[in-house]
Amino acid sequence: MTTPVTEQKVEGDQVVNPWEVSAKDGGKIDYDKLIEKFGCQRIDQTLVDRVERLTSRPAHIFLRRGVFFAHRDFIEIMDLYENGKKFYLYTGRGPSSEALHLGHLVPFMFTKYLQDAFKVPLVIQLTDDEKCMWKNLSVEECKRLARENAKDIIACGFDITRTFIFSDFNFIGGAFYENMVRVSKCVTFNKVVGIFGFTNEDHIGKISFPPVQAVPSFPSSFPHLFSNTKNLRCLIPCAIDQDPYFRMTRDVAPRLGYNKPSLIESSFFPALQGETGKMSASDPNSAIYVTDSSKDIKNKINKYAFSGGQDSIENHRKFGANLEVDIPYKYLSFFLDDDAELEHIKTEYGAGRMLTGEVKKRLIDVLSELVERHRRARAAVTEEMVDAFMAVRPLPNMFS
């Protein structure tokens, strides 16, 4: 366990934790420094190639383009898989808003790829209790938002025969709560303050929450799923701001006789106004939402998407676009599937032969299609489907 100062800030006054992501003077997040300070490893091309070889399918766009860029013990998961052993996936969502934005979709899109590629079970935690404690929301509202968010998650196309979605308010108890107590007894107040930066003004609910997010990493928390597989390893796809929870979990796990969870971690999906951290749900103009119309998307991209193009066409033709800060290009690097087309845009836009308006138009087309596809899928999700995904039951197709 590292010291409080190291856990909360890295060089350059970056703050990255589950509730705040910021860099000094509104600058960019330095992911190399995060890797160094958090103690994770960068995903290299050798590991991407190995995933393709083991799954016999192309790597997901988020993996091959470095959106998921860091890991903890992912190589061990690949070793197990190559030797014929399975694992399970765990990811989650804190339901604080009715509509998800594209940044919220990123981990679920990637998790679906992992489930399909490795044919493994998945548990999805809806931390409605966390949002009740951190936001000015009632218990009842958080439970309602959890179900609404579950519909967006289901719309991503998860296999119901391999997927269990649960809300903390509805599920916690039994073996899950027993593991929470075991974890709680291993983490001192000083440690939790050091990891998460809690202060004397924070209520005790916040301080007691971390074990809730920790224990889905342990298969014994789900006896209805994993009663005969207590040594099953867990892989957690998440954004790197969730790393503090799982540094704590990995520190505690051996003391409880459990395996450490493995992680595969993503960078942040940037706000329309620039790559200074992650999108803010409190500013609707900082993000593209899955409820936005094509007109909304067009207006937001044209009005708010920060451009790396020059201040005049003459200068743009001469100097080209600064792709390091250009948000339309960065969004295309997340969602434009065609590698050859993305490389063409990179070359032509960077050289000034393609204008910002052309790049924004292509992005509007890509995002409008993505959001409309998601909207149609979500409209098909019924209350009965939500109940089925959240039912406590064995998963008949868990490893087949």
Short mmCIF file of C-alpha atoms in Angstrom, two decimals:
data_model
loop_
_atom_site.label_atom_id
_atom_site.label_comp_id
_atom_site.label_asym_id
_atom_site.label_seq_id
_atom_site.Cartn_x
_atom_site.Cartn_y
_atom_site.Cartn_z
CA MET A 1 0.00 0.00 0.00
CA THR A 2 1.45 3.34 -1.01
CA THR A 3 1.42 6.53 0.99
CA PRO A 4 -1.54 8.93 1.06
CA VAL A 5 0.28 11.58 -0.97
CA THR A 6 1.22 9.14 -3.71
CA GLU A 7 -2.28 7.66 -3.88
CA GLN A 8 -3.99 11.01 -4.30
CA LYS A 9 -1.63 13.03 -6.48
CA VAL A 10 1.06 12.31 -9.00
CA GLU A 11 3.75 14.63 -10.26
CA GLY A 12 2.40 17.80 -11.84
CA ASP A 13 -0.48 17.96 -9.35
CA GLN A 14 -2.69 15.48 -11.19
CA VAL A 15 -5.59 14.19 -9.14
CA VAL A 16 -7.10 10.91 -10.31
CA ASN A 17 -9.54 9.07 -8.09
CA PRO A 18 -13.10 7.73 -8.50
CA TRP A 19 -14.65 11.18 -7.85
CA GLU A 20 -12.17 13.66 -9.31
CA VAL A 21 -10.00 13.71 -12.40
CA SER A 22 -7.99 16.87 -12.95
CA ALA A 23 -4.57 18.10 -14.01
CA LYS A 24 -2.68 21.25 -13.09
CA ASP A 25 -3.93 24.41 -14.84
CA GLY A 26 -6.51 22.43 -16.80
CA GLY A 27 -3.85 20.45 -18.65
CA LYS A 28 -3.95 16.93 -20.04
CA ILE A 29 -3.77 13.83 -17.90
CA ASP A 30 -0.29 12.29 -18.07
CA TYR A 31 -1.01 8.57 -18.39
CA ASP A 32 2.66 7.58 -18.26
CA LYS A 33 2.87 9.14 -14.81
CA LEU A 34 -0.31 7.36 -13.76
CA ILE A 35 1.17 4.03 -14.79
CA GLU A 36 4.35 4.78 -12.88
CA LYS A 37 2.63 5.96 -9.72
CA PHE A 38 -0.22 3.45 -9.66
CA GLY A 39 2.13 0.56 -10.35
CA CYS A 40 0.27 -0.93 -13.32
CA GLN A 41 1.76 -1.94 -16.69
CA ARG A 42 1.26 -0.56 -20.18
CA ILE A 43 -0.37 -2.83 -22.75
CA ASP A 44 2.02 -3.35 -25.65
CA GLN A 45 1.57 -4.72 -29.14
CA THR A 46 2.84 -8.15 -28.09
CA LEU A 47 -0.05 -8.48 -25.65
CA VAL A 48 -2.58 -7.26 -28.23
CA ASP A 49 -1.25 -9.83 -30.70
CA ARG A 50 -1.56 -12.55 -28.08
CA VAL A 51 -5.21 -11.67 -27.43
CA GLU A 52 -5.89 -11.96 -31.17
CA ARG A 53 -4.14 -15.32 -31.34
CA LEU A 54 -5.99 -16.76 -28.34
CA THR A 55 -9.43 -15.52 -29.42
CA SER A 56 -9.03 -16.04 -33.16
CA ARG A 57 -10.58 -12.64 -33.83
CA PRO A 58 -9.31 -9.09 -34.36
CA ALA A 59 -8.62 -7.07 -31.24
CA HIS A 60 -11.32 -4.60 -30.31
CA ILE A 61 -10.83 -1.09 -31.64
CA PHE A 62 -10.34 0.14 -28.04
CA LEU A 63 -7.53 -2.37 -27.52
CA ARG A 64 -5.66 -1.98 -30.78
CA ARG A 65 -5.79 1.84 -30.58
CA GLY A 66 -4.68 2.07 -26.96
CA VAL A 67 -7.92 3.26 -25.36
CA PHE A 68 -7.48 0.38 -22.94
CA PHE A 69 -3.82 1.03 -22.30
CA ALA A 70 -2.84 -0.38 -18.91
CA HIS A 71 -3.32 -3.56 -16.91
CA ARG A 72 -2.67 -5.44 -13.72
CA ASP A 73 -1.94 -9.16 -14.17
CA PHE A 74 -3.77 -9.39 -17.49
CA ILE A 75 -0.90 -11.56 -18.69
CA GLU A 76 -1.73 -14.07 -15.93
CA ILE A 77 -5.34 -14.17 -17.17
CA MET A 78 -4.08 -14.92 -20.67
CA ASP A 79 -1.79 -17.64 -19.29
CA LEU A 80 -4.74 -19.29 -17.55
CA TYR A 81 -6.92 -19.05 -20.63
CA GLU A 82 -4.22 -20.51 -22.84
CA ASN A 83 -4.01 -23.46 -20.44
CA GLY A 84 -7.73 -24.14 -20.74
CA LYS A 85 -8.86 -22.38 -17.57
CA LYS A 86 -11.65 -19.83 -17.44
CA PHE A 87 -12.16 -16.54 -15.63
CA TYR A 88 -15.05 -14.16 -15.11
CA LEU A 89 -15.55 -10.47 -15.84
CA TYR A 90 -16.71 -7.78 -13.43
CA THR A 91 -17.53 -4.19 -14.26
CA GLY A 92 -20.04 -1.64 -13.05
CA ARG A 93 -21.88 1.63 -13.27
CA GLY A 94 -22.73 4.30 -10.72
CA PRO A 95 -26.27 5.34 -11.70
CA SER A 96 -26.36 9.09 -11.08
CA SER A 97 -28.14 10.20 -14.26
CA GLU A 98 -30.97 8.89 -16.40
CA ALA A 99 -29.08 9.09 -19.68
CA LEU A 100 -25.59 7.75 -20.33
CA HIS A 101 -23.04 9.63 -22.41
CA LEU A 102 -20.57 8.02 -24.79
CA GLY A 103 -17.85 7.89 -22.15
CA HIS A 104 -20.14 5.73 -20.01
CA LEU A 105 -20.61 3.31 -22.91
CA VAL A 106 -16.90 2.72 -23.49
CA PRO A 107 -16.31 0.13 -20.72
CA PHE A 108 -19.52 -1.73 -21.59
CA MET A 109 -18.72 -1.89 -25.30
CA PHE A 110 -15.30 -3.29 -24.45
CA THR A 111 -16.67 -5.70 -21.84
CA LYS A 112 -19.12 -7.10 -24.39
CA TYR A 113 -16.18 -7.77 -26.71
CA LEU A 114 -14.33 -9.59 -23.90
CA GLN A 115 -17.40 -11.67 -23.04
CA ASP A 116 -17.91 -12.65 -26.67
CA ALA A 117 -14.23 -13.28 -27.38
CA PHE A 118 -13.48 -15.41 -24.32
CA LYS A 119 -16.99 -16.83 -23.73
CA VAL A 120 -16.95 -16.13 -20.02
CA PRO A 121 -19.51 -15.03 -17.41
CA LEU A 122 -19.95 -11.43 -16.36
CA VAL A 123 -21.24 -9.65 -13.26
CA ILE A 124 -22.27 -5.99 -13.55
CA GLN A 125 -22.62 -3.99 -10.35
CA LEU A 126 -24.95 -0.99 -10.17
CA THR A 127 -23.66 1.06 -7.24
CA ASP A 128 -26.92 2.84 -6.48
CA ASP A 129 -25.88 3.00 -2.81
CA GLU A 130 -22.68 4.85 -3.71
CA LYS A 131 -24.53 7.51 -5.69
CA CYS A 132 -27.01 7.98 -2.87
CA MET A 133 -24.07 8.74 -0.56
CA TRP A 134 -22.09 10.97 -2.96
CA LYS A 135 -24.92 12.78 -4.75
CA ASN A 136 -27.94 14.66 -3.47
CA LEU A 137 -30.23 11.79 -4.44
CA SER A 138 -32.72 9.74 -2.44
CA VAL A 139 -32.57 5.98 -2.07
CA GLU A 140 -35.69 5.65 -4.18
CA GLU A 141 -34.31 7.82 -7.00
CA CYS A 142 -31.02 5.92 -7.09
CA LYS A 143 -32.88 2.61 -7.35
CA ARG A 144 -34.96 4.00 -10.21
CA LEU A 145 -31.87 5.28 -12.02
CA ALA A 146 -30.22 1.88 -11.59
CA ARG A 147 -33.01 0.21 -13.55
CA GLU A 148 -32.92 2.89 -16.24
CA ASN A 149 -29.15 2.53 -16.59
CA ALA A 150 -29.55 -1.26 -16.69
CA LYS A 151 -31.63 -0.83 -19.86
CA ASP A 152 -28.78 1.04 -21.55
CA ILE A 153 -26.32 -1.63 -20.42
CA ILE A 154 -28.52 -4.47 -21.70
CA ALA A 155 -28.84 -2.58 -25.01
CA CYS A 156 -25.10 -3.07 -25.52
CA GLY A 157 -25.93 -6.68 -26.39
CA PHE A 158 -24.76 -8.77 -23.44
CA ASP A 159 -25.53 -12.49 -23.42
CA ILE A 160 -28.21 -13.07 -20.78
CA THR A 161 -27.07 -16.69 -20.35
CA ARG A 162 -23.67 -15.43 -19.17
CA THR A 163 -24.58 -12.12 -17.47
CA PHE A 164 -25.83 -11.18 -14.00
CA ILE A 165 -26.66 -7.52 -13.32
CA PHE A 166 -27.29 -6.49 -9.73
CA SER A 167 -28.12 -3.36 -7.78
CA ASP A 168 -26.38 -3.00 -4.42
CA PHE A 169 -29.58 -1.93 -2.70
CA ASN A 170 -31.38 -5.06 -3.87
CA PHE A 171 -28.61 -7.65 -3.69
CA ILE A 172 -26.28 -7.03 -0.74
CA GLY A 173 -26.59 -9.68 1.93
CA GLY A 174 -25.54 -13.26 2.54
CA ALA A 175 -22.15 -14.30 1.15
CA PHE A 176 -21.65 -10.89 -0.47
CA TYR A 177 -22.02 -9.09 2.85
CA GLU A 178 -19.84 -11.66 4.60
CA ASN A 179 -17.01 -10.79 2.20
CA MET A 180 -17.63 -7.08 2.77
CA VAL A 181 -17.11 -7.59 6.49
CA ARG A 182 -13.95 -9.64 5.87
CA VAL A 183 -12.52 -6.84 3.71
CA SER A 184 -13.58 -4.14 6.18
CA LYS A 185 -11.67 -5.82 8.99
CA CYS A 186 -8.47 -5.73 6.90
CA VAL A 187 -8.52 -2.01 6.02
CA THR A 188 -7.71 0.55 8.69
CA PHE A 189 -9.09 4.07 8.75
CA ASN A 190 -5.63 5.43 7.94
CA LYS A 191 -5.37 3.19 4.90
CA VAL A 192 -8.74 4.14 3.49
CA VAL A 193 -7.97 7.84 4.01
CA GLY A 194 -4.61 7.34 2.29
CA ILE A 195 -6.12 5.56 -0.70
CA PHE A 196 -9.23 7.66 -1.24
CA GLY A 197 -8.41 10.99 0.39
CA PHE A 198 -11.41 11.05 2.72
CA THR A 199 -11.51 13.95 5.17
CA ASN A 200 -13.04 14.56 8.59
CA GLU A 201 -15.99 16.19 6.82
CA ASP A 202 -16.92 13.03 4.90
CA HIS A 203 -19.75 11.01 6.39
CA ILE A 204 -19.14 7.44 7.50
CA GLY A 205 -21.11 6.03 4.57
CA LYS A 206 -18.38 7.12 2.16
CA ILE A 207 -15.66 5.66 4.34
CA SER A 208 -17.45 2.32 4.60
CA PHE A 209 -18.28 2.02 0.89
CA PRO A 210 -15.01 0.70 -0.67
CA PRO A 211 -15.57 -2.94 0.43
CA VAL A 212 -18.86 -2.89 -1.49
CA GLN A 213 -17.02 -2.32 -4.76
CA ALA A 214 -14.20 -4.67 -3.79
CA VAL A 215 -16.01 -7.93 -3.15
CA PRO A 216 -17.51 -8.62 -6.60
CA SER A 217 -13.85 -9.42 -7.38
CA PHE A 218 -14.23 -12.61 -5.33
CA PRO A 219 -16.29 -15.49 -6.79
CA SER A 220 -17.42 -16.54 -3.31
CA SER A 221 -19.55 -13.36 -3.25
CA PHE A 222 -21.83 -15.04 -5.82
CA PRO A 223 -22.56 -18.59 -4.59
CA HIS A 224 -25.50 -18.88 -7.01
CA LEU A 225 -23.01 -18.46 -9.87
CA PHE A 226 -19.68 -19.79 -8.68
CA SER A 227 -20.38 -22.23 -5.83
CA ASN A 228 -17.95 -24.85 -7.20
CA THR A 229 -15.32 -22.47 -8.57
CA LYS A 230 -14.03 -20.56 -5.56
CA ASN A 231 -10.57 -20.11 -7.14
CA LEU A 232 -11.93 -18.58 -10.35
CA ARG A 233 -9.94 -15.50 -11.36
CA CYS A 234 -11.61 -12.16 -12.02
CA LEU A 235 -10.80 -9.61 -14.74
CA ILE A 236 -12.10 -6.07 -14.31
CA PRO A 237 -12.42 -3.74 -17.34
CA CYS A 238 -12.67 -0.17 -16.05
CA ALA A 239 -11.41 3.38 -16.45
CA ILE A 240 -8.18 4.04 -14.60
CA ASP A 241 -9.88 6.35 -12.08
CA GLN A 242 -11.38 3.22 -10.48
CA ASP A 243 -7.91 1.84 -9.77
CA PRO A 244 -7.86 2.93 -6.09
CA TYR A 245 -10.69 0.53 -5.25
CA PHE A 246 -8.80 -2.37 -6.68
CA ARG A 247 -5.40 -1.45 -5.29
CA MET A 248 -7.11 -1.81 -1.93
CA THR A 249 -8.74 -5.07 -3.04
CA ARG A 250 -5.49 -6.56 -4.32
CA ASP A 251 -3.77 -5.62 -1.06
CA VAL A 252 -6.44 -7.38 1.02
CA ALA A 253 -7.15 -10.46 -1.14
CA PRO A 254 -4.15 -12.63 -0.13
CA ARG A 255 -4.88 -12.03 3.56
CA LEU A 256 -8.32 -13.53 3.00
CA GLY A 257 -7.02 -16.44 0.96
CA TYR A 258 -8.50 -15.03 -2.26
CA ASN A 259 -6.93 -14.40 -5.65
CA LYS A 260 -6.10 -10.83 -6.55
CA PRO A 261 -8.36 -9.45 -9.27
CA SER A 262 -6.76 -8.53 -12.59
CA LEU A 263 -7.55 -5.26 -14.32
CA ILE A 264 -7.53 -3.87 -17.83
CA GLU A 265 -7.83 -0.10 -17.68
CA SER A 266 -8.86 2.64 -20.10
CA SER A 267 -8.02 6.28 -20.53
CA PHE A 268 -10.76 8.87 -20.15
CA PHE A 269 -13.13 9.77 -22.93
CA PRO A 270 -12.50 13.51 -23.29
CA ALA A 271 -15.05 16.29 -23.01
CA LEU A 272 -16.05 18.12 -26.17
CA GLN A 273 -14.26 21.22 -24.89
CA GLY A 274 -10.89 19.47 -24.68
CA GLU A 275 -8.85 16.64 -23.26
CA THR A 276 -8.44 17.83 -19.68
CA GLY A 277 -9.91 14.79 -17.94
CA LYS A 278 -13.24 13.06 -18.45
CA MET A 279 -16.73 14.22 -19.40
CA SER A 280 -18.87 15.84 -16.74
CA ALA A 281 -22.47 14.69 -16.39
CA SER A 282 -23.24 18.08 -14.81
CA ASP A 283 -22.50 19.88 -18.10
CA PRO A 284 -24.74 18.52 -20.91
CA ASN A 285 -22.72 20.42 -23.52
CA SER A 286 -19.53 18.59 -22.56
CA ALA A 287 -20.78 15.25 -23.82
CA ILE A 288 -22.76 13.36 -26.44
CA TYR A 289 -25.59 11.45 -24.77
CA VAL A 290 -27.31 8.31 -26.03
CA THR A 291 -30.57 10.30 -25.92
CA ASP A 292 -29.25 13.07 -28.20
CA SER A 293 -30.93 13.45 -31.58
CA SER A 294 -28.94 13.69 -34.80
CA LYS A 295 -29.60 17.44 -34.70
CA ASP A 296 -28.30 17.63 -31.11
CA ILE A 297 -25.16 15.74 -32.10
CA LYS A 298 -24.56 17.99 -35.10
CA ASN A 299 -25.00 21.14 -33.04
CA LYS A 300 -22.77 19.95 -30.21
CA ILE A 301 -19.95 18.83 -32.52
CA ASN A 302 -20.02 21.99 -34.60
CA LYS A 303 -20.34 24.37 -31.65
CA TYR A 304 -18.40 22.76 -28.80
CA ALA A 305 -15.91 20.18 -30.17
CA PHE A 306 -12.47 21.73 -29.65
CA SER A 307 -10.54 21.93 -32.89
CA GLY A 308 -6.83 21.59 -33.46
CA GLY A 309 -7.19 23.32 -36.80
CA GLN A 310 -5.60 26.68 -37.49
CA ASP A 311 -7.30 30.07 -37.19
CA SER A 312 -7.56 30.55 -40.95
CA ILE A 313 -7.76 28.31 -44.00
CA GLU A 314 -4.47 29.76 -45.23
CA ASN A 315 -2.68 28.87 -41.99
CA HIS A 316 -4.40 25.50 -41.83
CA ARG A 317 -3.19 24.61 -45.34
CA LYS A 318 0.28 25.74 -44.33
CA PHE A 319 0.64 24.24 -40.84
CA GLY A 320 -2.03 21.53 -40.63
CA ALA A 321 -4.09 20.50 -37.62
CA ASN A 322 -2.70 19.77 -34.17
CA LEU A 323 -4.04 16.25 -33.71
CA GLU A 324 -2.85 16.13 -30.10
CA VAL A 325 -5.62 18.51 -29.06
CA ASP A 326 -8.22 17.99 -31.78
CA ILE A 327 -11.38 16.48 -30.26
CA PRO A 328 -13.14 15.47 -33.51
CA TYR A 329 -10.12 13.40 -34.51
CA LYS A 330 -9.86 11.88 -31.02
CA TYR A 331 -13.55 10.90 -31.05
CA LEU A 332 -13.08 9.28 -34.45
CA SER A 333 -10.16 7.31 -33.02
CA PHE A 334 -12.62 5.84 -30.50
CA PHE A 335 -15.51 5.05 -32.81
CA LEU A 336 -14.45 4.95 -36.47
CA ASP A 337 -13.93 1.24 -37.14
CA ASP A 338 -12.02 1.57 -40.42
CA ASP A 339 -8.30 1.77 -39.61
CA ALA A 340 -7.40 2.79 -43.16
CA GLU A 341 -9.90 5.65 -43.15
CA LEU A 342 -8.70 6.87 -39.76
CA GLU A 343 -5.11 6.82 -40.98
CA HIS A 344 -6.16 8.76 -44.09
CA ILE A 345 -7.83 11.43 -41.92
CA LYS A 346 -4.78 11.58 -39.67
CA THR A 347 -2.47 12.14 -42.63
CA GLU A 348 -4.64 14.57 -44.59
CA TYR A 349 -5.93 16.59 -41.63
CA GLY A 350 -2.52 16.72 -40.00
CA ALA A 351 -1.05 18.00 -43.27
CA GLY A 352 -3.76 20.64 -43.71
CA ARG A 353 -5.25 19.11 -46.84
CA MET A 354 -8.45 18.22 -44.95
CA LEU A 355 -10.35 20.95 -43.12
CA THR A 356 -11.92 20.86 -39.66
CA GLY A 357 -15.42 21.05 -41.13
CA GLU A 358 -14.82 17.87 -43.12
CA VAL A 359 -13.59 15.99 -40.07
CA LYS A 360 -16.50 17.20 -37.95
CA LYS A 361 -18.96 16.12 -40.64
CA ARG A 362 -17.52 12.60 -40.67
CA LEU A 363 -17.70 12.48 -36.89
CA ILE A 364 -21.33 13.62 -36.88
CA ASP A 365 -22.19 10.77 -39.27
CA VAL A 366 -20.34 8.17 -37.16
CA LEU A 367 -21.84 9.27 -33.84
CA SER A 368 -25.35 9.71 -35.22
CA GLU A 369 -25.30 6.15 -36.51
CA LEU A 370 -23.89 4.80 -33.22
CA VAL A 371 -26.43 6.65 -31.06
CA GLU A 372 -29.37 5.73 -33.30
CA ARG A 373 -28.32 2.06 -33.21
CA HIS A 374 -28.14 2.21 -29.41
CA ARG A 375 -31.49 4.00 -29.19
CA ARG A 376 -33.19 1.25 -31.20
CA ALA A 377 -31.62 -1.45 -29.04
CA ARG A 378 -32.65 0.28 -25.83
CA ALA A 379 -36.21 0.75 -27.02
CA ALA A 380 -36.43 -3.04 -27.34
CA VAL A 381 -35.42 -3.61 -23.70
CA THR A 382 -38.50 -4.33 -21.59
CA GLU A 383 -38.98 -4.26 -17.83
CA GLU A 384 -39.24 -8.04 -18.00
CA MET A 385 -35.81 -8.23 -19.64
CA VAL A 386 -34.34 -6.11 -16.84
CA ASP A 387 -35.90 -8.44 -14.29
CA ALA A 388 -34.44 -11.44 -16.11
CA PHE A 389 -30.89 -10.04 -16.16
CA MET A 390 -31.16 -9.11 -12.48
CA ALA A 391 -32.74 -12.38 -11.31
CA VAL A 392 -30.58 -14.36 -8.87
CA ARG A 393 -30.18 -17.58 -10.83
CA PRO A 394 -27.51 -19.90 -12.23
CA LEU A 395 -26.19 -18.97 -15.65
CA PRO A 396 -26.93 -21.94 -17.95
CA ASN A 397 -24.39 -20.98 -20.59
CA MET A 398 -21.76 -19.67 -18.17
CA PHE A 399 -18.65 -21.25 -19.72
CA SER A 400 -19.94 -22.94 -22.87
#
